[in-house]
Short mmCIF file of C-alpha atoms and ligand atoms in Angstrom, two decimals:
data_model
loop_
_atom_site.label_atom_id
_atom_site.label_comp_id
_atom_site.label_asym_id
_atom_site.label_seq_id
_atom_site.Cartn_x
_atom_site.Cartn_y
_atom_site.Cartn_z
CA MET C 807 58.23 14.19 15.50
CA ILE C 808 60.28 11.05 16.05
CA GLU C 809 57.74 9.14 18.13
CA THR C 810 54.42 10.34 16.71
CA GLY C 811 55.20 12.05 13.40
CA ALA C 812 53.91 9.07 11.39
CA ALA C 813 50.45 9.17 13.00
CA ASN C 814 50.16 12.85 14.04
CA PRO C 815 50.37 15.40 11.19
CA MET C 816 50.89 18.23 13.72
CA ALA C 817 54.24 16.69 14.76
CA ARG C 818 55.83 16.81 11.30
CA THR C 819 57.53 20.18 11.63
CA LEU C 820 60.09 21.75 13.98
CA ASP C 821 57.68 24.67 14.34
CA ILE C 822 55.26 22.70 16.53
CA PRO C 823 51.86 24.44 16.44
CA GLU C 824 51.22 26.46 19.60
CA GLU C 825 48.13 24.41 20.43
CA LEU C 826 50.17 21.19 20.69
CA MET C 827 53.24 22.79 22.28
CA GLY C 828 50.99 24.53 24.84
CA GLU C 829 49.28 21.28 25.79
CA THR C 830 52.65 19.51 26.10
CA MET C 831 53.98 22.24 28.40
CA ARG C 832 50.79 22.18 30.47
CA GLN C 833 51.39 18.45 31.11
CA VAL C 834 55.07 18.95 32.01
CA ILE C 835 54.02 21.58 34.56
CA ALA C 836 51.28 19.29 35.93
CA HIS C 837 53.96 16.60 36.48
CA GLU C 838 56.16 19.04 38.43
CA ILE C 839 53.19 20.17 40.53
CA GLY C 840 52.66 16.48 41.29
CA HIS C 841 56.14 16.44 42.86
CA ALA C 842 55.26 19.58 44.83
CA LEU C 843 52.24 17.68 46.22
CA GLY C 844 54.52 14.84 47.31
CA LEU C 845 54.03 12.36 44.47
CA GLN C 846 56.99 10.27 43.32
CA HIS C 847 57.71 8.93 39.87
CA ASN C 848 55.74 5.76 39.13
CA MET C 849 56.94 4.12 35.93
CA VAL C 850 54.71 1.05 36.27
CA ALA C 851 51.56 3.09 35.60
CA SER C 852 51.84 3.06 31.79
CA SER C 853 51.91 -0.75 31.81
CA MET C 854 48.30 -0.78 33.07
CA PHE C 855 47.12 0.08 29.54
CA PRO C 856 46.84 -2.72 26.96
CA VAL C 857 48.97 -1.88 23.92
CA ASP C 858 46.00 -2.06 21.55
CA SER C 859 43.96 0.37 23.70
CA LEU C 860 46.60 2.99 22.88
CA ARG C 861 45.35 2.85 19.28
CA SER C 862 41.75 3.61 20.30
CA PRO C 863 40.55 7.26 20.02
CA THR C 864 37.90 6.56 22.69
CA PHE C 865 40.40 5.13 25.18
CA THR C 866 43.15 7.68 24.60
CA SER C 867 40.76 10.66 24.74
CA LYS C 868 39.79 9.47 28.23
CA TYR C 869 43.18 8.33 29.58
CA GLY C 870 46.02 9.62 27.37
CA VAL C 871 49.09 7.39 27.58
CA SER C 872 49.46 6.41 31.26
CA ALA C 873 47.47 5.99 34.48
CA THR C 874 49.48 8.79 36.13
CA ILE C 875 51.08 12.07 35.15
CA MET C 876 54.05 10.94 37.29
CA ASP C 877 55.19 8.30 34.76
CA TYR C 878 57.88 9.05 32.17
CA ALA C 879 55.42 8.10 29.44
CA ARG C 880 55.56 11.07 27.15
CA GLN C 881 54.26 10.26 23.71
CA ASN C 882 51.98 7.62 22.26
CA TYR C 883 54.35 5.92 19.81
CA VAL C 884 51.99 2.94 19.45
CA ALA C 885 49.14 4.67 17.56
CA GLN C 886 49.40 4.14 13.84
CA PRO C 887 48.46 6.32 10.87
CA GLY C 888 44.71 5.89 10.32
CA ASP C 889 43.93 5.36 14.02
CA ASN C 890 42.67 8.97 14.05
CA LEU C 891 43.82 10.05 17.51
CA LYS C 892 43.46 13.76 18.34
CA PRO C 893 46.83 15.55 18.70
CA LYS C 894 46.35 16.17 22.45
CA ASP C 895 45.62 12.46 23.01
CA PHE C 896 49.18 11.51 22.03
CA ILE C 897 50.49 12.96 25.31
CA ARG C 898 50.19 12.30 29.05
CA ARG C 899 47.73 13.76 31.52
CA VAL C 900 46.52 13.46 35.13
CA GLY C 901 45.04 9.96 35.53
CA PRO C 902 43.28 7.57 37.92
CA PHE C 903 46.47 6.80 39.89
CA ASP C 904 46.83 10.50 40.69
CA ASP C 905 43.25 10.56 41.98
CA PHE C 906 44.03 7.52 44.12
CA ALA C 907 47.31 8.88 45.52
CA ILE C 908 45.94 12.36 46.30
CA ASN C 909 42.83 10.90 47.94
CA TRP C 910 45.03 8.55 50.02
CA GLY C 911 47.40 11.30 51.06
CA TYR C 912 45.13 14.30 51.51
CA ARG C 913 41.55 13.28 52.37
CA THR C 914 40.48 14.15 55.89
CA ILE C 915 39.34 11.17 57.91
CA PRO C 916 37.06 12.80 60.54
CA SER C 917 36.86 9.70 62.76
CA ALA C 918 40.66 9.63 63.25
CA LYS C 919 42.01 11.69 66.15
CA THR C 920 45.70 11.07 65.35
CA ALA C 921 47.76 10.21 62.27
CA ASP C 922 48.14 6.68 63.65
CA ASP C 923 44.34 6.30 63.85
CA GLU C 924 44.22 6.75 60.05
CA ARG C 925 46.34 3.68 59.33
CA ALA C 926 43.53 1.09 59.23
CA THR C 927 41.43 3.21 56.86
CA LEU C 928 44.39 4.02 54.61
CA ASN C 929 45.43 0.37 54.44
CA ASN C 930 41.85 -0.62 53.67
CA TRP C 931 41.77 1.83 50.72
CA LEU C 932 44.93 0.22 49.38
CA VAL C 933 43.93 -3.44 49.84
CA HIS C 934 40.27 -3.07 48.79
CA GLN C 935 40.50 -0.70 45.86
CA THR C 936 37.50 0.67 44.01
CA GLY C 937 39.24 2.77 41.32
CA ALA C 938 38.93 2.49 37.54
CA MET C 939 41.98 0.19 37.55
CA PRO C 940 44.07 -1.34 40.36
CA TYR C 941 46.58 1.18 41.71
CA ARG C 942 50.17 -0.04 41.49
CA TYR C 943 53.43 1.57 42.57
CA VAL C 944 56.96 0.36 41.85
CA PRO C 945 59.96 2.28 43.26
CA GLN C 946 62.26 3.62 40.57
CA GLN C 947 65.25 1.54 41.68
CA TYR C 948 63.55 -1.48 40.05
CA GLY C 949 63.62 0.27 36.65
CA GLY C 950 66.05 -2.17 35.07
CA VAL C 951 64.48 -5.17 36.79
CA ASP C 952 60.72 -4.94 36.19
CA PRO C 953 59.89 -4.57 32.47
CA ARG C 954 56.53 -3.02 33.43
CA SER C 955 58.31 -0.19 35.23
CA GLN C 956 60.43 1.54 32.58
CA THR C 957 60.93 5.13 31.50
CA GLU C 958 59.84 6.39 28.07
CA ASP C 959 57.69 3.31 27.43
CA VAL C 960 53.92 2.80 27.08
CA GLY C 961 51.59 -0.22 27.17
CA ASP C 962 51.58 -3.63 28.84
CA ASP C 963 53.78 -5.54 26.39
CA PRO C 964 57.24 -4.15 25.51
CA VAL C 965 57.68 -6.39 22.45
CA LYS C 966 54.29 -5.54 20.96
CA ALA C 967 54.60 -1.81 21.76
CA THR C 968 58.11 -1.66 20.28
CA ASP C 969 56.93 -3.46 17.17
CA TYR C 970 54.41 -0.64 16.65
CA ALA C 971 57.09 1.94 17.48
CA LEU C 972 59.36 0.59 14.75
CA LYS C 973 56.49 0.52 12.24
CA ASN C 974 56.12 4.26 12.89
CA MET C 975 59.86 4.95 12.88
CA ARG C 976 60.23 3.23 9.52
CA LYS C 977 57.74 5.79 8.16
CA VAL C 978 59.39 8.77 9.91
CA VAL C 979 63.05 8.17 8.92
CA PRO C 980 62.47 8.60 5.16
CA GLN C 981 60.73 11.96 5.91
CA LEU C 982 63.39 13.43 8.22
CA VAL C 983 65.19 15.41 5.51
CA SER C 984 62.01 17.18 4.37
CA TRP C 985 60.61 17.65 7.90
CA THR C 986 63.80 19.26 9.29
CA THR C 987 65.12 21.43 6.45
CA ARG C 988 64.00 24.71 4.92
CA ALA C 989 65.51 26.50 1.94
CA GLY C 990 68.71 28.28 2.98
CA ASP C 991 69.24 26.26 6.19
CA ASP C 992 72.13 23.85 6.73
CA TYR C 993 71.72 20.29 8.04
CA ALA C 994 72.26 21.03 11.74
CA ASP C 995 68.62 20.32 12.63
CA LEU C 996 68.65 17.14 10.57
CA GLY C 997 71.79 16.01 12.42
CA GLU C 998 70.25 16.71 15.82
CA ILE C 999 66.92 15.04 15.08
CA TYR C 1000 68.63 12.05 13.45
CA ASP C 1001 70.83 11.60 16.52
CA GLU C 1002 67.74 11.75 18.73
CA THR C 1003 66.11 9.17 16.46
CA LEU C 1004 69.00 6.75 17.05
CA GLY C 1005 68.73 7.50 20.77
CA MET C 1006 65.02 6.70 20.73
CA TRP C 1007 65.69 3.49 18.80
CA GLY C 1008 68.14 2.55 21.56
CA LEU C 1009 65.52 3.26 24.24
CA TYR C 1010 62.95 1.11 22.42
CA MET C 1011 65.45 -1.76 22.24
CA GLY C 1012 66.18 -1.24 25.93
CA HIS C 1013 62.47 -1.71 26.73
CA VAL C 1014 62.60 -5.14 25.09
CA THR C 1015 65.99 -6.04 26.58
CA THR C 1016 64.61 -5.55 30.11
CA VAL C 1017 62.15 -8.40 29.52
CA ILE C 1018 65.15 -10.78 29.53
CA GLY C 1019 65.99 -11.52 33.15
CA GLY C 1020 62.85 -9.52 33.98
CA VAL C 1021 61.19 -9.81 37.38
CA ASN C 1022 57.83 -8.21 38.26
CA VAL C 1023 58.01 -6.51 41.65
CA ASP C 1024 54.80 -5.90 43.63
CA LEU C 1025 55.71 -4.60 47.08
CA LYS C 1026 52.94 -5.63 49.49
CA SER C 1027 51.66 -5.15 52.99
CA SER C 1028 51.40 -8.34 55.07
CA ASP C 1029 47.64 -8.69 54.48
CA GLN C 1030 48.19 -8.75 50.70
CA GLY C 1031 49.96 -12.12 50.74
CA ALA C 1032 53.20 -13.25 49.09
CA ASN C 1033 54.46 -13.32 45.49
CA VAL C 1034 56.27 -10.02 45.81
CA TYR C 1035 58.76 -11.12 43.12
CA ARG C 1036 57.46 -12.91 40.03
CA VAL C 1037 59.81 -14.01 37.25
CA VAL C 1038 58.67 -13.01 33.74
CA PRO C 1039 57.63 -16.29 32.00
CA LYS C 1040 60.38 -17.89 29.93
CA ALA C 1041 58.36 -17.80 26.69
CA LYS C 1042 58.10 -14.00 26.94
CA GLN C 1043 61.83 -13.69 27.60
CA LYS C 1044 62.67 -15.89 24.59
CA ALA C 1045 60.29 -13.88 22.40
CA ALA C 1046 62.09 -10.71 23.47
CA LEU C 1047 65.46 -12.19 22.46
CA ALA C 1048 64.04 -13.29 19.09
CA PHE C 1049 62.74 -9.74 18.56
CA LEU C 1050 66.14 -8.22 19.38
CA ASN C 1051 67.88 -10.69 17.09
CA ALA C 1052 65.61 -9.72 14.19
CA ASN C 1053 65.60 -5.96 14.82
CA ALA C 1054 68.89 -5.02 16.50
CA LEU C 1055 71.52 -7.76 16.10
CA THR C 1056 70.53 -8.10 12.44
CA THR C 1057 71.61 -4.76 10.99
CA PRO C 1058 68.59 -2.42 10.68
CA ALA C 1059 69.74 -0.93 7.35
CA TRP C 1060 66.54 1.17 7.07
CA LEU C 1061 67.83 3.24 10.01
CA ALA C 1062 70.76 4.54 7.92
CA PRO C 1063 69.22 5.55 4.59
CA THR C 1064 71.43 6.98 1.84
CA ASP C 1065 69.52 10.28 1.66
CA ILE C 1066 70.57 11.03 5.25
CA GLU C 1067 74.06 9.52 4.98
CA SER C 1068 74.77 11.64 1.90
CA ARG C 1069 74.02 14.76 3.99
CA LEU C 1070 75.49 13.86 7.41
CA GLY C 1071 78.33 11.46 6.50
CA PRO C 1072 78.76 7.90 7.81
CA LEU C 1073 75.93 6.94 10.20
CA ASN C 1074 77.39 4.63 12.81
CA ILE C 1075 74.41 2.46 13.69
CA GLY C 1076 76.84 -0.36 14.55
CA ALA C 1077 77.64 1.44 17.81
CA ARG C 1078 73.94 1.35 18.70
CA GLN C 1079 73.74 -2.36 17.89
CA ALA C 1080 76.78 -2.91 20.11
CA ASN C 1081 74.98 -1.17 23.00
CA VAL C 1082 72.14 -3.70 22.75
CA LEU C 1083 74.56 -6.64 22.87
CA THR C 1084 76.52 -5.06 25.74
CA SER C 1085 73.31 -4.71 27.73
CA LEU C 1086 72.28 -8.31 26.98
CA LEU C 1087 75.62 -9.58 28.29
CA GLY C 1088 75.71 -7.20 31.26
CA VAL C 1089 76.57 -8.79 34.60
CA PRO C 1090 73.41 -7.45 36.37
CA ARG C 1091 71.16 -9.14 33.79
CA LEU C 1092 73.10 -12.43 33.76
CA ASN C 1093 72.99 -12.44 37.55
CA ARG C 1094 69.21 -11.85 37.54
CA LEU C 1095 68.78 -14.82 35.19
CA ALA C 1096 70.75 -16.97 37.64
CA GLU C 1097 68.76 -15.67 40.64
CA SER C 1098 65.46 -16.21 38.80
CA GLU C 1099 66.44 -19.81 38.16
CA GLN C 1100 66.96 -20.22 41.88
CA VAL C 1101 63.67 -18.68 43.07
CA ASP C 1102 61.32 -19.78 40.27
CA PRO C 1103 62.73 -22.60 38.12
CA ALA C 1104 59.32 -23.19 36.48
CA ASN C 1105 59.23 -19.73 34.87
CA ALA C 1106 62.92 -18.91 34.62
CA TYR C 1107 64.94 -18.70 31.41
CA PRO C 1108 68.00 -20.72 32.52
CA LEU C 1109 71.19 -18.68 32.26
CA ALA C 1110 73.06 -21.36 30.31
CA GLU C 1111 70.18 -21.66 27.84
CA PHE C 1112 70.02 -17.88 27.34
CA LEU C 1113 73.78 -17.73 26.71
CA ALA C 1114 73.54 -20.62 24.21
CA ASP C 1115 70.65 -18.91 22.37
CA LEU C 1116 72.49 -15.59 22.24
CA LYS C 1117 75.67 -17.26 21.00
CA THR C 1118 73.72 -18.86 18.14
CA ASP C 1119 72.18 -15.48 17.29
CA VAL C 1120 75.52 -13.69 17.14
CA TRP C 1121 77.85 -16.45 15.84
CA ALA C 1122 75.41 -18.65 13.87
CA THR C 1123 75.39 -22.43 14.20
CA PRO C 1124 78.94 -23.84 14.04
CA GLY C 1125 79.70 -25.35 10.65
CA SER C 1126 76.82 -23.49 8.97
CA GLY C 1127 79.40 -21.70 6.81
CA THR C 1128 77.75 -18.32 7.44
CA VAL C 1129 80.13 -15.53 6.44
CA PRO C 1130 79.88 -12.56 8.85
CA ASP C 1131 79.64 -9.09 7.29
CA ALA C 1132 81.44 -6.05 8.75
CA ASN C 1133 78.71 -5.25 11.32
CA ARG C 1134 78.49 -8.86 12.42
CA ARG C 1135 82.27 -9.12 12.82
CA MET C 1136 82.11 -6.02 15.05
CA LEU C 1137 79.34 -7.58 17.17
CA GLN C 1138 81.37 -10.78 17.52
CA ARG C 1139 84.32 -8.75 18.85
CA VAL C 1140 81.96 -7.01 21.30
CA TYR C 1141 80.74 -10.45 22.38
CA VAL C 1142 84.30 -11.63 23.18
CA GLU C 1143 84.94 -8.30 24.93
CA ARG C 1144 81.90 -8.77 27.22
CA LEU C 1145 82.82 -12.35 28.11
CA ALA C 1146 86.36 -11.14 28.81
CA ALA C 1147 84.96 -8.59 31.27
CA ILE C 1148 83.37 -11.49 33.17
CA VAL C 1149 86.48 -13.72 33.14
CA ASN C 1150 88.92 -10.90 33.93
CA PRO C 1151 86.83 -8.14 35.51
CA PRO C 1152 88.32 -4.65 35.35
CA ALA C 1153 90.20 -3.58 38.50
CA SER C 1154 87.49 -1.12 39.51
CA PRO C 1155 84.30 -2.93 40.54
CA VAL C 1156 81.71 -3.71 37.86
CA ALA C 1157 78.46 -1.77 37.62
CA GLY C 1158 76.67 -1.37 40.92
CA ALA C 1159 79.41 -2.82 43.11
CA GLY C 1160 80.11 0.46 44.86
CA PHE C 1161 81.71 3.57 43.42
CA GLY C 1162 85.46 3.78 42.91
CA GLY C 1163 85.98 0.98 45.41
CA ALA C 1164 84.08 2.75 48.19
CA PRO C 1165 81.54 0.61 50.05
CA PRO C 1166 77.92 1.03 48.82
CA GLN C 1167 76.10 3.92 50.51
CA PHE C 1168 72.92 1.90 51.00
CA THR C 1169 71.76 -1.70 50.81
CA LEU C 1170 70.54 -2.60 47.33
CA PRO C 1171 67.34 -4.66 47.08
CA PRO C 1172 67.07 -8.22 45.69
CA PHE C 1173 67.62 -8.56 41.92
CA VAL C 1174 69.34 -5.14 41.94
CA ALA C 1175 72.34 -5.96 44.15
CA PRO C 1176 75.38 -7.12 42.13
CA PRO C 1177 76.77 -10.63 42.58
CA ASN C 1178 80.14 -11.65 43.93
CA LEU C 1179 81.27 -12.22 40.36
CA ALA C 1180 84.29 -14.42 41.06
CA ARG C 1181 82.24 -16.81 43.23
CA SER C 1182 79.30 -17.01 40.81
CA ASP C 1183 78.79 -19.40 37.87
CA LEU C 1184 79.36 -16.58 35.39
CA PRO C 1185 83.15 -16.96 34.86
CA ALA C 1186 82.75 -20.72 34.30
CA LEU C 1187 79.98 -20.24 31.73
CA ALA C 1188 81.90 -17.43 30.02
CA ARG C 1189 85.07 -19.54 29.78
CA ALA C 1190 83.09 -22.49 28.38
CA GLN C 1191 81.63 -20.26 25.66
CA LEU C 1192 85.01 -18.73 24.86
CA ARG C 1193 86.49 -22.23 24.30
CA GLN C 1194 83.60 -23.11 21.95
CA ILE C 1195 84.00 -19.81 20.11
CA ARG C 1196 87.74 -20.46 19.71
CA ASP C 1197 87.15 -23.97 18.33
CA ASP C 1198 84.55 -22.67 15.88
CA ALA C 1199 86.83 -19.78 14.85
CA ARG C 1200 89.71 -22.19 14.11
CA ARG C 1201 87.41 -24.20 11.85
CA GLY C 1202 86.14 -20.96 10.29
CA ALA C 1203 89.68 -19.80 9.52
CA SER C 1204 90.62 -23.05 7.79
CA SER C 1205 87.58 -22.99 5.52
CA ALA C 1206 87.44 -19.20 4.92
CA LYS C 1207 87.13 -18.23 1.26
CA ASN C 1208 88.49 -14.69 1.51
CA ALA C 1209 91.30 -12.84 3.27
CA THR C 1210 89.16 -10.65 5.55
CA THR C 1211 87.04 -13.55 6.80
CA ARG C 1212 90.16 -15.64 7.47
CA ALA C 1213 91.88 -12.75 9.25
CA HIS C 1214 88.75 -12.23 11.36
CA TRP C 1215 88.60 -15.83 12.57
CA LEU C 1216 92.34 -15.89 13.37
CA ASP C 1217 91.93 -12.61 15.26
CA ILE C 1218 89.07 -14.12 17.29
CA VAL C 1219 91.30 -17.12 18.16
CA ASP C 1220 94.05 -14.72 19.33
CA ARG C 1221 91.62 -12.60 21.32
CA VAL C 1222 90.18 -15.63 23.11
CA ASP C 1223 93.72 -16.89 23.84
CA ASP C 1224 94.51 -13.49 25.36
CA VAL C 1225 91.44 -13.68 27.62
CA LEU C 1226 91.92 -17.27 28.76
CA GLU C 1227 95.68 -16.96 29.24
CA ALA C 1228 95.66 -13.49 30.85
CA LYS C 1229 96.38 -14.69 34.38
CA ARG C 1230 99.08 -17.17 33.39
CA ARG C 1231 101.37 -14.57 31.83
ZN1 LIG P 1162 59.56 14.16 37.74
#
């Protein structure tokens, strides 16, 4: 309902017709049988399909939503009303990558006497592929690193796919009350589906966020050459930030319509916006930006430039006289909070740096392993921004026209003082 209800009339009720529910279950079971046959998840597969092909009835009736059943690509949220896809073509199915993997793993090679004798043939199948599209596999640990390899996404361009997703969601949200309620029922179903809608919105924003600091990972055998790690071009990363600024940092008021709020009470979409900002300022991402700059300066989005762009998005240009509304003031506090976590990291290690102080159980791969935060450039850059923010906030306080705005800027000054002075107390 949430992902395809706009384009698929069968998905507009909680009593999903048996035909569609049956097909969906058949595909879930096929995925689990894939595991039984030895196949692993492969989240890069859905990125083999151009976003616009997902709107084509011809393409989707042949391929569904992803090149393998082993991807977490569940529903075609790209197709728009009027594209005329069949209901079963909105969901996943066995695809060309499954053919490739099963052939590679199971075909008998009569000329080979031992398993070792098969190696040359198997490697040849991988290097010189003849399938409908080149087989790719990315291990799941690169999920937050490679924007092609994400769960719950479809298509080869996260910004373009998410743009279509939001077009659909903007049509679905105004229908949620009528699609989830029947005479005599309470609003429990509406509450559950609305919560899932916000969750899905967060996932969509996550797909775009991963583009920033994104690195494409193509693990290779030695006869496939180099370029295992390729930094996502800077222009794409900047476009992703612009998209997030327009759709997530700017309050998406359409996501909290009055007809739902009047039934469920206050709808806290600010918390969801804060999640996006928290992820953007997460240490793993900032570290990847720094590492990308080191390995591929031509493509990289320099860390300092990203931080400057994000600061402008959240705080506006100094002296512009922009008055932040309640949601924006909240995001600005989150911003200071995230920089504070870099300057004065919490006692327990930050994400990924081992669990509860215990040494990591395994060696993390490049671009996934956390930095030595204190020895990195991150605290210096965070402190520099905090000083700028404090200067701007002082100016903001002296020119503020109302009590709340003035109190906000003074509070920001105090908060930054607390962060920068923490160690000297
Ligand atoms: Zn699975």
